[in-house]
Structure formats: structure tokens, C-alpha cells
Amino acid sequence: MQWKKIVIEDRFLSILAFLGILLLIASFYMNSLLMFGTGLMIIFIAAGNSYYLKHIGEGLFFDNDRKRNRFFIGDKGEWCLQFLNQGLPIMKGNLSIYFDNAVVPVSGEYHIHSSRVDVSLPFSLGQKEKININIPFVAEKRGSSKIRKMELHIPHFFGFGDTILEFTDVINIEALVYPRAISVRNIDKHKSVKPGHSPSFFSVFEDNMGPIGTRDYLPTDSFNRIDWNASARKMTLQTKEYERINEAGAVLFINVTDGYSVTSNLEFLMSSTAEMAYFFHGRNIPFSLCMNIRSAGFTPFTYLPLGSGKDHLQKLLDLLAIADFHSPTIPHEQLLFFYKLHLPIAPTMIHAGIRTKGADGYIQEWIREGVQVFELQIDNEHAFLEPMKIMLKDVAGK
């Protein structure tokens, strides 16, 4: 059952039906065809009105297929609502929908109450008819916008009451608005000095499993690097060239809390995290996200494993769009404790948000293990990274 029905009948309808019955009875005593016809017509109107109000909406279906569209701030989109009516015709109805204000209608009248946008528009649908209703909108701010409620108000032709249909299922239509990235200085300063598997122009380590090309021989080249087949083809000595590689990967630790509530710097954290993700994606550096927003499953917080590629970037941006001031959180120390026990470390770790004293102990251990740890700092409307500075006395609690 998709719709919950509320029938509101006008009290005058009952009085009208009673009057029709009186006229019908009186017509037999007075032998009046006019009175009989009038009473019969009144009864017919009252019965038809009651039948329409009670059965309207039966056979009305809403296409509730899952749809998730993604936007950047300023992009335009639309809610696409599809209805099919296999019951009584719906005339002069009014459809009201309520959705989160991450997006707002492009035109027309609307109201915003408690972060919800209220839009009303006329609705008429004949029997066995299908219609598509499109509501254009513009992405106004970062966030997730879902249609939270949908109601259809249907009046009777003669005005003797209304039927209200409220959609009871969860509406599976969502618009995600990605954060607007802000510049993060010093993001390119993390350079690993360990061998690994990721290509790097500046590494001193090479992948000796297979050459990627050759170049002219230099006197400083070792003898075993000569490619004799290439040298024979070009009639001059050729040296094998190998791809330069190093250890690469970054974990973004985002503390969205300030005490027991979500920090007021949430937008700054989401925007700077998006910029760092774009940077890592553009250089094919694997990255991961750990955010202390509660999540169901084995990992009790929002976690995106280490990875790279376009789909991986989209998953991270989805998580950044969903985070809001009402998100349930866990203590940041609990996140770090779980990560230390169950999840792999990366060459670089970046901490964003308020750093608590309880977190310093875990960070100090990673620094001792040779992990590069950076901290995100605010600089007016921009951000910058600096190496993490932790005093031993702070860790010891002295």
C-alpha cells in the first residue's frame, strides 16, 4: 500500500442526504413527481460525493525506483515524478512535496521551514493515464536532498469534502550536492622516501621487473643495464630505462566533532577534504577516508578503504555530501583506536579537525613507525598542511 488515505467529509453532506430522504418520503404523500425527482437527485449527489471521496486514489501508483543524481553547487537539475492512475479520475487536485533545502526550485512559489522546502502544484490525472511531473531546481549548497514527504489533496467536484493521500513508503529519489573545493597549500609536500609500487618522477627507486624504454648509453651507466637487442637495431649502445616508483597513499582522518556536537567548521572540513581528494586523484595516488560519523557494519565509522580512480573519488565525494550537522558521531579516539587495531596504515596520514589529547598517543606511534603525519590548518578562507607537531610531554600527559 503506497498511500495512506484521510477522508474529510463536509457535515453539510449528511444534512443534504437527510433532506433528500425527507423529500423522497414526502413525495409519496403529496404525489409530487417534482419533489420525488429533487429528493432522488439530492441523494444521488450525496452518495456519489461519498463514493468518490472514499474510493479516489485507489489504483494511483507512483514510480519509486531508486534514483541518485549528483551535482556541484550552482548546477541545475530536476525532480522527476511519474504517476499512473488506474482508478477514478483525479480532477483539480493539489500535489505538495517536501524536500531538503540543499536544492531549491528555480522558479515558482515555495516556502522553507526548518531546512525543508515546501512546493505545491496542481495535479489532475484521468483514468488509465500516466503523467510525468518535473520540478526544476538549482543546487544551492553542499548536502543531501531527499523528498521527505508527498501529499495529494483531492477536493470533490461539488466541494463537499476532501481526500488527502499521503505517500507512506520511503521515497527513493535523492540529489547529492558536492562541496565546493577550497585551496590547500603544501599539499604537494608529502614525498615518500620508501620503495613501493606507485609511479613517481622524483623517486630514486626503480621497478626492475621490466623496462619501459631505452635511451642512449652514458659512461656512468652500469654494464648490466645495456639493452643489446635495442643496441643492435640502432647500431649504438642503448641503456634500459625503468619506471621510477615509491610508496604512495594517504589516509584522511576527519574529526567532525567539537565536544559532543558537530563542529561549526564542518563546511571548511568538507571543502578542504574535497580539494585533497582531487589532488590525489589527479596524480593517481591512492587515498582513504576515515570520518567519525557513525556507520553500521564492522567498521563503526564512515570509512572508505585505500583506493584510486574515478569511481573511488565519486564515493568519497558522496560521503562528504551526506555529512551534516545532524549526523550521529563517535569519539575521535574510538576511531583511531579501531583503525590502529584493524586497518592498514599508509605512508601519509592527514589529520583534519580538532585534535584531542587522547588522539596524540596514536599519532605519536605512527610518527615513530615512519609515517608522515600532516595537520590541516585554517588560513582565513583557505587551508594549508603542516607537519604534525606533538610534544612528548603532551602524549605522556605531563
CSV table of C-alpha atoms in Angstrom, one decimal, residues 1 7 41 50 81 161 174 217 225 231 240 359 383 390 394:
chain,number,residue,atom,x,y,z
A,1,MET,CA,0.0,0.0,0.0
A,7,VAL,CA,-11.3,11.3,4.1
A,41,MET,CA,-31.1,13.9,-7.3
A,50,SER,CA,-19.2,10.0,-0.6
A,81,LEU,CA,7.9,12.2,-10.6
A,161,GLY,CA,-15.2,17.4,1.4
A,174,GLU,CA,18.0,11.8,-3.9
A,217,TYR,CA,74.2,4.9,-23.3
A,225,ARG,CA,71.7,-2.2,-17.9
A,231,SER,CA,71.6,-1.5,-29.4
A,240,LYS,CA,67.3,0.2,-20.3
A,359,ALA,CA,44.4,11.2,19.8
A,383,ALA,CA,43.7,25.9,4.2
A,390,ILE,CA,53.4,16.6,19.1
A,394,ASP,CA,51.6,16.1,25.8
